[in-house]
mmCIF file of C-alpha atoms in Angstrom:
data_model
loop_
_atom_site.group_PDB
_atom_site.id
_atom_site.type_symbol
_atom_site.label_atom_id
_atom_site.label_comp_id
_atom_site.label_asym_id
_atom_site.label_seq_id
_atom_site.Cartn_x
_atom_site.Cartn_y
_atom_site.Cartn_z
ATOM 1 C CA UNK A 1 -40.517 -22.600 7.396
ATOM 2 C CA UNK A 2 -43.909 -20.843 7.232
ATOM 3 C CA UNK A 3 -44.898 -18.489 10.085
ATOM 4 C CA UNK A 4 -48.199 -18.985 11.894
ATOM 5 C CA UNK A 5 -51.040 -16.705 10.751
ATOM 6 C CA UNK A 6 -50.689 -13.271 12.285
ATOM 7 C CA UNK A 7 -47.028 -13.852 13.190
ATOM 8 C CA UNK A 8 -44.518 -11.409 11.660
ATOM 9 C CA UNK A 9 -42.208 -12.950 9.089
ATOM 10 C CA UNK A 10 -38.671 -13.293 10.457
ATOM 11 C CA UNK A 11 -36.164 -12.271 7.778
ATOM 12 C CA UNK A 12 -32.394 -12.566 8.028
ATOM 13 C CA UNK A 13 -29.882 -10.884 5.736
ATOM 14 C CA UNK A 14 -26.454 -12.454 5.296
ATOM 15 C CA UNK A 15 -23.080 -11.506 3.865
ATOM 16 C CA UNK A 16 -19.918 -9.448 4.127
ATOM 17 C CA UNK A 17 -21.961 -6.406 5.097
ATOM 18 C CA UNK A 18 -20.695 -3.478 7.146
ATOM 19 C CA UNK A 19 -17.140 -4.531 6.327
ATOM 20 C CA UNK A 20 -16.070 -1.472 4.352
ATOM 21 C CA UNK A 21 -17.268 -2.448 0.860
ATOM 22 C CA UNK A 22 -19.758 0.152 -0.376
ATOM 23 C CA UNK A 23 -21.216 -2.116 -3.081
ATOM 24 C CA UNK A 24 -22.116 -4.839 -0.607
ATOM 25 C CA UNK A 25 -23.760 -2.341 1.725
ATOM 26 C CA UNK A 26 -25.615 -0.719 -1.163
ATOM 27 C CA UNK A 27 -27.086 -4.099 -2.116
ATOM 28 C CA UNK A 28 -28.249 -4.532 1.480
ATOM 29 C CA UNK A 29 -29.784 -1.057 1.433
ATOM 30 C CA UNK A 30 -31.753 -1.909 -1.722
ATOM 31 C CA UNK A 31 -33.160 -5.096 -0.157
ATOM 32 C CA UNK A 32 -34.029 -3.316 3.085
ATOM 33 C CA UNK A 33 -35.861 -0.693 1.030
ATOM 34 C CA UNK A 34 -37.859 -3.453 -0.671
ATOM 35 C CA UNK A 35 -38.696 -5.136 2.637
ATOM 36 C CA UNK A 36 -39.816 -1.907 4.280
ATOM 37 C CA UNK A 37 -42.014 -0.994 1.315
ATOM 38 C CA UNK A 38 -43.510 -4.417 0.490
ATOM 39 C CA UNK A 39 -43.287 -6.218 3.854
ATOM 40 C CA UNK A 40 -43.260 -3.604 6.632
ATOM 41 C CA UNK A 41 -44.376 -6.237 9.126
ATOM 42 C CA UNK A 42 -41.179 -8.268 8.645
ATOM 43 C CA UNK A 43 -38.747 -8.506 11.555
ATOM 44 C CA UNK A 44 -35.240 -8.167 10.100
ATOM 45 C CA UNK A 45 -31.774 -8.862 11.467
ATOM 46 C CA UNK A 46 -28.346 -9.688 10.000
ATOM 47 C CA UNK A 47 -25.499 -12.187 10.224
ATOM 48 C CA UNK A 48 -22.649 -10.203 8.747
ATOM 49 C CA UNK A 49 -19.014 -9.160 8.721
ATOM 50 C CA UNK A 50 -19.461 -5.789 10.466
ATOM 51 C CA UNK A 51 -22.438 -6.014 12.836
ATOM 52 C CA UNK A 52 -21.743 -2.747 14.642
ATOM 53 C CA UNK A 53 -21.680 -0.788 11.376
ATOM 54 C CA UNK A 54 -24.845 -2.472 10.056
ATOM 55 C CA UNK A 55 -26.790 -1.756 13.269
ATOM 56 C CA UNK A 56 -25.592 1.848 13.415
ATOM 57 C CA UNK A 57 -26.373 2.590 9.773
ATOM 58 C CA UNK A 58 -29.520 0.570 9.113
ATOM 59 C CA UNK A 59 -31.064 0.190 12.567
ATOM 60 C CA UNK A 60 -31.351 -3.601 12.557
ATOM 61 C CA UNK A 61 -29.895 -6.071 15.075
ATOM 62 C CA UNK A 62 -26.793 -7.824 13.735
ATOM 63 C CA UNK A 63 -24.573 -10.749 14.723
ATOM 64 C CA UNK A 64 -20.944 -11.271 13.775
ATOM 65 C CA UNK A 65 -20.519 -13.703 10.856
ATOM 66 C CA UNK A 66 -17.488 -15.517 12.275
ATOM 67 C CA UNK A 67 -16.755 -16.629 15.842
ATOM 68 C CA UNK A 68 -13.002 -16.149 15.273
ATOM 69 C CA UNK A 69 -12.331 -12.436 14.850
ATOM 70 C CA UNK A 70 -9.124 -12.995 12.887
ATOM 71 C CA UNK A 71 -10.942 -14.991 10.185
ATOM 72 C CA UNK A 72 -9.655 -12.946 7.238
ATOM 73 C CA UNK A 73 -6.105 -12.512 8.538
ATOM 74 C CA UNK A 74 -3.439 -14.997 7.437
ATOM 75 C CA UNK A 75 -2.785 -17.465 10.255
ATOM 76 C CA UNK A 76 0.896 -18.397 10.611
ATOM 77 C CA UNK A 77 1.392 -19.262 14.269
ATOM 78 C CA UNK A 78 0.133 -22.563 15.651
ATOM 79 C CA UNK A 79 -2.269 -20.872 18.048
ATOM 80 C CA UNK A 80 -3.881 -18.788 15.306
ATOM 81 C CA UNK A 81 -4.172 -21.823 13.023
ATOM 82 C CA UNK A 82 -5.853 -23.811 15.804
ATOM 83 C CA UNK A 83 -8.214 -20.950 16.640
ATOM 84 C CA UNK A 84 -9.195 -20.564 13.000
ATOM 85 C CA UNK A 85 -9.842 -24.321 12.703
ATOM 86 C CA UNK A 86 -11.935 -24.309 15.863
ATOM 87 C CA UNK A 87 -13.818 -21.334 14.495
ATOM 88 C CA UNK A 88 -14.947 -23.371 11.495
ATOM 89 C CA UNK A 89 -16.624 -25.891 13.814
ATOM 90 C CA UNK A 90 -18.153 -23.218 16.016
ATOM 91 C CA UNK A 91 -19.453 -21.322 12.970
ATOM 92 C CA UNK A 92 -21.302 -24.424 11.750
ATOM 93 C CA UNK A 93 -23.288 -24.497 15.001
ATOM 94 C CA UNK A 94 -23.725 -20.710 15.203
ATOM 95 C CA UNK A 95 -24.919 -20.449 11.597
ATOM 96 C CA UNK A 96 -27.447 -23.262 11.954
ATOM 97 C CA UNK A 97 -28.824 -21.768 15.180
ATOM 98 C CA UNK A 98 -29.181 -18.343 13.553
ATOM 99 C CA UNK A 99 -30.848 -19.716 10.400
ATOM 100 C CA UNK A 100 -33.312 -21.748 12.451
ATOM 101 C CA UNK A 101 -34.703 -18.560 14.027
ATOM 102 C CA UNK A 102 -35.816 -17.247 10.615
ATOM 103 C CA UNK A 103 -38.514 -17.945 8.077
ATOM 104 C CA UNK A 104 -36.477 -16.443 5.234
ATOM 105 C CA UNK A 105 -32.804 -15.539 4.756
ATOM 106 C CA UNK A 106 -31.756 -13.224 1.931
ATOM 107 C CA UNK A 107 -28.236 -12.896 0.536
ATOM 108 C CA UNK A 108 -28.504 -9.425 -1.064
ATOM 109 C CA UNK A 109 -26.533 -9.208 -4.302
ATOM 110 C CA UNK A 110 -22.722 -9.178 -4.099
ATOM 111 C CA UNK A 111 -20.400 -11.489 -6.027
ATOM 112 C CA UNK A 112 -20.978 -14.379 -3.641
ATOM 113 C CA UNK A 113 -20.671 -17.060 -6.360
ATOM 114 C CA UNK A 114 -17.470 -15.803 -7.965
ATOM 115 C CA UNK A 115 -13.730 -15.628 -7.284
ATOM 116 C CA UNK A 116 -12.747 -12.733 -9.536
ATOM 117 C CA UNK A 117 -10.738 -11.365 -6.584
ATOM 118 C CA UNK A 118 -8.428 -13.426 -4.330
ATOM 119 C CA UNK A 119 -10.502 -15.825 -2.216
ATOM 120 C CA UNK A 120 -9.834 -18.858 -0.034
ATOM 121 C CA UNK A 121 -12.408 -21.692 -0.004
ATOM 122 C CA UNK A 122 -12.509 -21.871 3.808
ATOM 123 C CA UNK A 123 -13.389 -18.162 4.047
ATOM 124 C CA UNK A 124 -16.653 -16.800 2.682
ATOM 125 C CA UNK A 125 -17.427 -19.761 0.341
ATOM 126 C CA UNK A 126 -17.479 -22.043 3.403
ATOM 127 C CA UNK A 127 -19.673 -19.550 5.304
ATOM 128 C CA UNK A 128 -22.132 -19.395 2.406
ATOM 129 C CA UNK A 129 -22.254 -23.194 2.200
ATOM 130 C CA UNK A 130 -23.037 -23.391 5.931
ATOM 131 C CA UNK A 131 -25.878 -20.908 5.421
ATOM 132 C CA UNK A 132 -27.474 -22.734 2.492
ATOM 133 C CA UNK A 133 -27.047 -26.189 4.053
ATOM 134 C CA UNK A 134 -28.558 -24.909 7.305
ATOM 135 C CA UNK A 135 -31.486 -23.475 5.376
ATOM 136 C CA UNK A 136 -32.200 -26.833 3.806
ATOM 137 C CA UNK A 137 -31.876 -28.687 7.158
ATOM 138 C CA UNK A 138 -33.997 -26.150 9.085
ATOM 139 C CA UNK A 139 -36.649 -25.666 6.351
ATOM 140 C CA UNK A 140 -35.758 -21.970 6.135
ATOM 141 C CA UNK A 141 -35.939 -20.484 2.640
ATOM 142 C CA UNK A 142 -32.551 -19.082 1.593
ATOM 143 C CA UNK A 143 -32.564 -16.692 -1.353
ATOM 144 C CA UNK A 144 -29.533 -15.608 -3.384
ATOM 145 C CA UNK A 145 -30.922 -12.386 -4.852
ATOM 146 C CA UNK A 146 -29.273 -10.600 -7.775
ATOM 147 C CA UNK A 147 -25.924 -12.251 -7.094
ATOM 148 C CA UNK A 148 -22.824 -12.395 -9.262
ATOM 149 C CA UNK A 149 -21.171 -15.621 -10.383
ATOM 150 C CA UNK A 150 -18.211 -16.532 -12.574
ATOM 151 C CA UNK A 151 -16.151 -19.582 -13.578
ATOM 152 C CA UNK A 152 -13.928 -20.696 -10.678
ATOM 153 C CA UNK A 153 -10.590 -22.441 -11.157
ATOM 154 C CA UNK A 154 -10.097 -23.726 -7.598
ATOM 155 C CA UNK A 155 -11.866 -27.084 -7.194
ATOM 156 C CA UNK A 156 -12.623 -26.707 -3.438
ATOM 157 C CA UNK A 157 -14.056 -23.217 -3.941
ATOM 158 C CA UNK A 158 -16.030 -24.332 -6.993
ATOM 159 C CA UNK A 159 -17.493 -27.295 -5.075
ATOM 160 C CA UNK A 160 -18.623 -25.121 -2.156
ATOM 161 C CA UNK A 161 -20.142 -22.531 -4.491
ATOM 162 C CA UNK A 162 -21.951 -25.170 -6.565
ATOM 163 C CA UNK A 163 -23.510 -26.815 -3.511
ATOM 164 C CA UNK A 164 -24.458 -23.468 -2.006
ATOM 165 C CA UNK A 165 -26.364 -22.574 -5.146
ATOM 166 C CA UNK A 166 -28.016 -25.978 -5.347
ATOM 167 C CA UNK A 167 -29.190 -25.819 -1.728
ATOM 168 C CA UNK A 168 -30.673 -22.308 -2.016
ATOM 169 C CA UNK A 169 -34.458 -22.106 -2.354
ATOM 170 C CA UNK A 170 -34.305 -19.124 -4.735
ATOM 171 C CA UNK A 171 -31.659 -17.729 -7.072
ATOM 172 C CA UNK A 172 -31.473 -14.725 -9.363
ATOM 173 C CA UNK A 173 -28.450 -13.154 -11.009
ATOM 174 C CA UNK A 174 -27.242 -9.692 -11.941
ATOM 175 C CA UNK A 175 -26.213 -10.715 -15.477
ATOM 176 C CA UNK A 176 -26.530 -13.569 -17.958
ATOM 177 C CA UNK A 177 -22.845 -14.451 -17.561
ATOM 178 C CA UNK A 178 -23.508 -15.315 -13.923
ATOM 179 C CA UNK A 179 -26.373 -17.641 -14.742
ATOM 180 C CA UNK A 180 -24.324 -19.284 -17.495
ATOM 181 C CA UNK A 181 -21.425 -19.808 -15.077
ATOM 182 C CA UNK A 182 -23.661 -21.606 -12.578
ATOM 183 C CA UNK A 183 -25.205 -23.718 -15.321
ATOM 184 C CA UNK A 184 -21.692 -24.735 -16.396
ATOM 185 C CA UNK A 185 -20.989 -25.774 -12.789
ATOM 186 C CA UNK A 186 -23.924 -28.172 -12.893
ATOM 187 C CA UNK A 187 -26.644 -26.067 -11.272
ATOM 188 C CA UNK A 188 -30.146 -26.279 -12.766
ATOM 189 C CA UNK A 189 -30.833 -22.656 -13.724
ATOM 190 C CA UNK A 190 -33.994 -23.245 -15.793
ATOM 191 C CA UNK A 191 -36.129 -21.197 -13.364
ATOM 192 C CA UNK A 192 -33.471 -18.645 -12.395
ATOM 193 C CA UNK A 193 -34.026 -15.073 -13.588
ATOM 194 C CA UNK A 194 -31.583 -12.327 -14.553
ATOM 195 C CA UNK A 195 -32.134 -8.721 -13.466
ATOM 196 C CA UNK A 196 -29.877 -5.657 -13.174
ATOM 197 C CA UNK A 197 -27.704 -5.198 -10.111
ATOM 198 C CA UNK A 198 -29.733 -4.392 -6.986
ATOM 199 C CA UNK A 199 -28.012 -1.009 -6.637
ATOM 200 C CA UNK A 200 -30.050 0.221 -9.616
ATOM 201 C CA UNK A 201 -33.057 0.126 -7.233
ATOM 202 C CA UNK A 202 -31.521 2.737 -4.922
ATOM 203 C CA UNK A 203 -32.816 6.316 -5.104
ATOM 204 C CA UNK A 204 -30.763 8.726 -7.181
ATOM 205 C CA UNK A 205 -29.546 12.026 -5.688
ATOM 206 C CA UNK A 206 -32.185 14.772 -5.822
ATOM 207 C CA UNK A 207 -32.111 17.019 -8.871
ATOM 208 C CA UNK A 208 -30.447 20.338 -8.298
ATOM 209 C CA UNK A 209 -27.484 18.980 -6.359
ATOM 210 C CA UNK A 210 -24.505 21.376 -6.591
ATOM 211 C CA UNK A 211 -22.471 20.724 -9.750
ATOM 212 C CA UNK A 212 -18.750 20.102 -9.640
ATOM 213 C CA UNK A 213 -16.186 22.435 -11.202
ATOM 214 C CA UNK A 214 -16.340 22.641 -15.007
ATOM 215 C CA UNK A 215 -14.648 19.720 -16.708
ATOM 216 C CA UNK A 216 -14.409 17.512 -13.606
ATOM 217 C CA UNK A 217 -13.504 13.871 -14.193
ATOM 218 C CA UNK A 218 -14.133 11.217 -11.556
ATOM 219 C CA UNK A 219 -11.606 8.375 -11.593
ATOM 220 C CA UNK A 220 -12.563 5.356 -9.517
ATOM 221 C CA UNK A 221 -9.508 3.449 -8.303
ATOM 222 C CA UNK A 222 -9.092 0.039 -6.712
ATOM 223 C CA UNK A 223 -6.599 -2.062 -4.773
ATOM 224 C CA UNK A 224 -6.425 -4.343 -7.785
ATOM 225 C CA UNK A 225 -4.055 -7.331 -7.657
ATOM 226 C CA UNK A 226 -5.689 -9.637 -10.180
ATOM 227 C CA UNK A 227 -7.981 -12.574 -9.518
ATOM 228 C CA UNK A 228 -7.883 -15.734 -7.459
ATOM 229 C CA UNK A 229 -5.636 -17.480 -10.002
ATOM 230 C CA UNK A 230 -3.134 -14.579 -10.115
ATOM 231 C CA UNK A 231 -1.647 -14.769 -6.632
ATOM 232 C CA UNK A 232 1.888 -15.405 -7.945
ATOM 233 C CA UNK A 233 1.726 -12.263 -10.117
ATOM 234 C CA UNK A 234 -0.358 -10.075 -7.788
ATOM 235 C CA UNK A 235 2.394 -7.543 -7.110
ATOM 236 C CA UNK A 236 3.251 -7.120 -10.779
ATOM 237 C CA UNK A 237 -0.409 -6.742 -11.758
ATOM 238 C CA UNK A 238 -0.946 -4.082 -9.094
ATOM 239 C CA UNK A 239 2.158 -2.093 -10.084
ATOM 240 C CA UNK A 240 1.101 -2.086 -13.733
ATOM 241 C CA UNK A 241 -2.444 -0.977 -12.836
ATOM 242 C CA UNK A 242 -1.227 1.776 -10.509
ATOM 243 C CA UNK A 243 1.362 3.066 -12.984
ATOM 244 C CA UNK A 244 -1.074 3.207 -15.908
ATOM 245 C CA UNK A 245 -3.826 4.849 -13.855
ATOM 246 C CA UNK A 246 -1.401 7.410 -12.423
ATOM 247 C CA UNK A 247 -0.171 8.320 -15.916
ATOM 248 C CA UNK A 248 -3.769 8.801 -17.043
ATOM 249 C CA UNK A 249 -4.623 11.043 -14.071
ATOM 250 C CA UNK A 250 -1.451 13.068 -14.587
ATOM 251 C CA UNK A 251 -2.351 13.623 -18.267
ATOM 252 C CA UNK A 252 -5.798 14.882 -17.266
ATOM 253 C CA UNK A 253 -4.336 17.275 -14.709
ATOM 254 C CA UNK A 254 -1.773 18.577 -17.216
ATOM 255 C CA UNK A 255 -4.691 19.271 -19.533
ATOM 256 C CA UNK A 256 -6.257 21.425 -16.800
ATOM 257 C CA UNK A 257 -8.992 18.953 -15.832
ATOM 258 C CA UNK A 258 -10.037 18.707 -12.158
ATOM 259 C CA UNK A 259 -9.823 15.036 -11.143
ATOM 260 C CA UNK A 260 -11.759 13.515 -8.248
ATOM 261 C CA UNK A 261 -10.517 10.088 -7.131
ATOM 262 C CA UNK A 262 -13.179 7.671 -5.891
ATOM 263 C CA UNK A 263 -12.921 4.435 -3.942
ATOM 264 C CA UNK A 264 -15.419 1.660 -3.232
ATOM 265 C CA UNK A 265 -13.739 -0.211 -0.393
ATOM 266 C CA UNK A 266 -11.560 0.729 2.563
ATOM 267 C CA UNK A 267 -8.715 -1.190 0.883
ATOM 268 C CA UNK A 268 -8.696 1.330 -1.995
ATOM 269 C CA UNK A 269 -7.724 4.381 0.091
ATOM 270 C CA UNK A 270 -3.947 3.783 -0.139
ATOM 271 C CA UNK A 271 -4.218 3.586 -3.942
ATOM 272 C CA UNK A 272 -5.960 6.967 -4.095
ATOM 273 C CA UNK A 273 -3.379 8.456 -1.722
ATOM 274 C CA UNK A 274 -0.500 7.101 -3.831
ATOM 275 C CA UNK A 275 -1.906 8.691 -6.995
ATOM 276 C CA UNK A 276 -2.471 12.051 -5.271
ATOM 277 C CA UNK A 277 1.133 12.011 -4.033
ATOM 278 C CA UNK A 278 2.575 10.911 -7.376
ATOM 279 C CA UNK A 279 0.713 13.488 -9.492
ATOM 280 C CA UNK A 280 1.200 16.278 -6.920
ATOM 281 C CA UNK A 281 -1.333 18.687 -8.419
ATOM 282 C CA UNK A 282 -3.985 20.837 -6.721
ATOM 283 C CA UNK A 283 -6.364 19.650 -9.437
ATOM 284 C CA UNK A 284 -6.283 16.057 -8.117
ATOM 285 C CA UNK A 285 -8.232 15.308 -4.917
ATOM 286 C CA UNK A 286 -9.641 12.202 -3.265
ATOM 287 C CA UNK A 287 -13.290 12.030 -2.204
ATOM 288 C CA UNK A 288 -14.415 10.619 1.138
ATOM 289 C CA UNK A 289 -17.393 8.379 0.434
ATOM 290 C CA UNK A 290 -19.282 6.255 2.950
ATOM 291 C CA UNK A 291 -22.120 4.929 0.789
ATOM 292 C CA UNK A 292 -23.296 4.397 -2.765
ATOM 293 C CA UNK A 293 -25.388 7.554 -2.312
ATOM 294 C CA UNK A 294 -22.142 9.469 -1.774
ATOM 295 C CA UNK A 295 -20.671 7.874 -4.889
ATOM 296 C CA UNK A 296 -23.750 8.799 -6.905
ATOM 297 C CA UNK A 297 -23.496 12.412 -5.772
ATOM 298 C CA UNK A 298 -19.829 12.535 -6.779
ATOM 299 C CA UNK A 299 -20.388 10.955 -10.192
ATOM 300 C CA UNK A 300 -23.480 13.070 -10.890
ATOM 301 C CA UNK A 301 -21.337 16.199 -10.415
ATOM 302 C CA UNK A 302 -18.745 15.039 -12.973
ATOM 303 C CA UNK A 303 -18.635 15.505 -16.743
ATOM 304 C CA UNK A 304 -17.197 12.012 -17.222
ATOM 305 C CA UNK A 305 -16.301 8.989 -15.084
ATOM 306 C CA UNK A 306 -13.527 6.413 -15.504
ATOM 307 C CA UNK A 307 -13.821 3.665 -12.894
ATOM 308 C CA UNK A 308 -12.604 0.211 -11.936
ATOM 309 C CA UNK A 309 -14.798 -1.123 -9.133
ATOM 310 C CA UNK A 310 -18.076 -2.622 -10.276
ATOM 311 C CA UNK A 311 -20.290 -0.463 -8.061
ATOM 312 C CA UNK A 312 -18.399 2.709 -8.973
ATOM 313 C CA UNK A 313 -19.515 1.909 -12.506
ATOM 314 C CA UNK A 314 -23.086 1.156 -11.391
ATOM 315 C CA UNK A 315 -23.358 4.490 -9.567
ATOM 316 C CA UNK A 316 -22.028 6.499 -12.491
ATOM 317 C CA UNK A 317 -24.273 4.728 -14.992
ATOM 318 C CA UNK A 318 -27.327 5.066 -12.758
ATOM 319 C CA UNK A 319 -26.993 8.850 -12.536
ATOM 320 C CA UNK A 320 -26.498 9.034 -16.306
ATOM 321 C CA UNK A 321 -22.892 10.247 -16.443
ATOM 322 C CA UNK A 322 -20.832 9.098 -19.458
ATOM 323 C CA UNK A 323 -18.629 6.307 -18.130
ATOM 324 C CA UNK A 324 -15.559 4.358 -19.205
ATOM 325 C CA UNK A 325 -14.778 1.070 -17.446
ATOM 326 C CA UNK A 326 -11.333 -0.027 -16.362
ATOM 327 C CA UNK A 327 -12.587 -3.571 -16.511
ATOM 328 C CA UNK A 328 -11.078 -6.232 -14.251
ATOM 329 C CA UNK A 329 -13.651 -8.985 -14.850
ATOM 330 C CA UNK A 330 -16.283 -10.079 -17.359
ATOM 331 C CA UNK A 331 -19.010 -8.710 -15.074
ATOM 332 C CA UNK A 332 -17.847 -5.145 -15.807
ATOM 333 C CA UNK A 333 -17.986 -5.765 -19.565
ATOM 334 C CA UNK A 334 -21.466 -7.280 -19.180
ATOM 335 C CA UNK A 335 -22.667 -4.262 -17.189
ATOM 336 C CA UNK A 336 -21.361 -1.832 -19.783
ATOM 337 C CA UNK A 337 -22.977 -3.834 -22.588
ATOM 338 C CA UNK A 338 -26.328 -3.854 -20.747
ATOM 339 C CA UNK A 339 -26.148 -0.058 -20.531
ATOM 340 C CA UNK A 340 -25.162 0.327 -24.194
ATOM 341 C CA UNK A 341 -21.554 1.358 -23.528
ATOM 342 C CA UNK A 342 -19.634 -1.791 -24.447
ATOM 343 C CA UNK A 343 -17.336 0.266 -26.708
ATOM 344 C CA UNK A 344 -15.976 2.058 -23.646
ATOM 345 C CA UNK A 345 -14.077 -0.665 -21.785
ATOM 346 C CA UNK A 346 -10.340 -0.814 -21.091
ATOM 347 C CA UNK A 347 -8.515 -3.733 -19.408
ATOM 348 C CA UNK A 348 -7.468 -3.017 -15.817
ATOM 349 C CA UNK A 349 -4.685 -5.602 -16.155
ATOM 350 C CA UNK A 350 -3.028 -3.691 -18.991
ATOM 351 C CA UNK A 351 -3.746 -0.003 -18.453
ATOM 352 C CA UNK A 352 -2.281 1.844 -21.437
ATOM 353 C CA UNK A 353 -2.544 5.538 -20.562
ATOM 354 C CA UNK A 354 -2.301 6.637 -24.195
ATOM 355 C CA UNK A 355 -4.986 4.286 -25.428
ATOM 356 C CA UNK A 356 -7.146 5.093 -22.405
ATOM 357 C CA UNK A 357 -6.927 8.809 -23.207
ATOM 358 C CA UNK A 358 -8.074 8.100 -26.769
ATOM 359 C CA UNK A 359 -11.105 6.161 -25.493
ATOM 360 C CA UNK A 360 -11.810 8.876 -22.937
ATOM 361 C CA UNK A 361 -11.817 11.607 -25.599
ATOM 362 C CA UNK A 362 -14.053 9.517 -27.855
ATOM 363 C CA UNK A 363 -16.498 9.102 -24.968
ATOM 364 C CA UNK A 364 -16.541 12.839 -24.316
ATOM 365 C CA UNK A 365 -17.229 13.570 -27.979
ATOM 366 C CA UNK A 366 -20.248 11.237 -27.791
ATOM 367 C CA UNK A 367 -21.406 12.600 -24.411
ATOM 368 C CA UNK A 368 -24.845 13.842 -25.453
ATOM 369 C CA UNK A 369 -25.737 10.591 -27.207
ATOM 370 C CA UNK A 370 -24.403 8.530 -24.287
ATOM 371 C CA UNK A 371 -26.547 10.458 -21.803
ATOM 372 C CA UNK A 372 -29.665 9.762 -23.883
ATOM 373 C CA UNK A 373 -28.769 6.069 -24.043
ATOM 374 C CA UNK A 374 -28.294 5.879 -20.276
ATOM 375 C CA UNK A 375 -31.661 7.533 -19.639
ATOM 376 C CA UNK A 376 -33.358 4.840 -21.727
ATOM 377 C CA UNK A 377 -31.390 1.934 -20.216
ATOM 378 C CA UNK A 378 -32.032 3.130 -16.653
ATOM 379 C CA UNK A 379 -35.781 3.046 -17.276
ATOM 380 C CA UNK A 380 -35.452 -0.552 -18.467
ATOM 381 C CA UNK A 381 -33.387 -1.425 -15.383
ATOM 382 C CA UNK A 382 -35.982 0.086 -13.045
ATOM 383 C CA UNK A 383 -38.813 -1.921 -14.595
ATOM 384 C CA UNK A 384 -36.771 -5.124 -14.478
ATOM 385 C CA UNK A 385 -36.029 -4.688 -10.766
ATOM 386 C CA UNK A 386 -39.720 -4.113 -10.072
ATOM 387 C CA UNK A 387 -40.295 -7.557 -11.581
ATOM 388 C CA UNK A 388 -37.419 -8.931 -9.480
ATOM 389 C CA UNK A 389 -39.034 -7.802 -6.239
ATOM 390 C CA UNK A 390 -42.462 -9.046 -7.320
ATOM 391 C CA UNK A 391 -40.948 -12.462 -8.035
ATOM 392 C CA UNK A 392 -39.166 -12.410 -4.688
ATOM 393 C CA UNK A 393 -42.418 -11.794 -2.844
ATOM 394 C CA UNK A 394 -44.085 -14.675 -4.669
ATOM 395 C CA UNK A 395 -41.212 -17.035 -3.867
ATOM 396 C CA UNK A 396 -40.472 -16.087 -0.267
ATOM 397 C CA UNK A 397 -43.664 -14.529 1.075
ATOM 398 C CA UNK A 398 -46.492 -16.606 -0.460
ATOM 399 C CA UNK A 399 -49.032 -15.533 2.170
ATOM 400 C CA UNK A 400 -48.431 -11.864 1.415
ATOM 401 C CA UNK A 401 -48.532 -12.530 -2.317
ATOM 402 C CA UNK A 402 -51.846 -14.406 -1.943
ATOM 403 C CA UNK A 403 -53.352 -11.586 0.119
ATOM 404 C CA UNK A 404 -52.275 -9.073 -2.525
ATOM 405 C CA UNK A 405 -53.836 -11.206 -5.270
ATOM 406 C CA UNK A 406 -57.124 -11.419 -3.356
ATOM 407 C CA UNK A 407 -57.109 -7.662 -2.829
ATOM 408 C CA UNK A 408 -56.475 -7.069 -6.525
ATOM 409 C CA UNK A 409 -59.362 -9.375 -7.473
ATOM 410 C CA UNK A 410 -61.882 -7.774 -5.066
#
């Protein structure tokens, strides 16, 4: 859909935004920053998981993603099952009506094409399919920008994800693994680009921020229960992760190191609280973070970071702090490799506190070299994201791109 000359472009943003995941909201913030800088005339609103939070924080109108408010709660009673089923039909109509009011809809980053964490096909994959199908039917350009993807074992989920990607007007990915995964699913990725995660476009904390206590280590924790194919072993996986991470934190505290626990989602808070209680040391505290900016300030004040959640890693790497990944998916390994730190990954499924301490000490010995490497890789990431946003303008806002070209030529 192309707006009439002189009419502001109507842009929608879509996803599990405002729902307590800092990485998702940080991706939205990066896209809003791009829109306000490159397309200040655009009229922006959202269809999202937490509309009240998105409106309060970012000042844009927002609509609830699902008609049924218990969408992500397990339905066991007949009434709840019926309401959830009805909600699927209502959402098809609501989504199409919302899409039709826009010229462009952007899905900002996030792992919307993966199932590396537990996921049901009739949840977000179905919502994303409704969005992309509605875009095709209503001639509204839907863009999956800097998204994550991964191989998916569940056939229904894989089918919905494949068709969502095929129906989108524009796709780019946050790593090569994501593009390869979609190609393996049968999506034509010949014109799809790869750029760093959108959060690398966010501003870094101002220089001169107060440093943390000497020797501080930030440890990013997660409510980790394995992936979508691990539901039968979820409890065991979580206990192993929590035990290994707790042992590591206790060893740091016994060595006299101040430890700051970080989270990236509301679901992670009980994990941080459990570690604080188990270690029972004044050196171990949990940070209260409400944004990726808060996470960047925390990681910038640390000597070293050890983190699980993807965007905890992104924040630490972006501010140039030596970082070790407790990796729960291939995307974490790919991120660390992109930033030149592929030697500093440890499996979140099998946290071995002794081995983790060895890797941690090796990272600290190489701290000066690692900081230089991160400075160089961050410059590359910044330039790549500039190209990402230029390509996005050309694909979604051709009138603005043409006007810019004319201005450049005159």
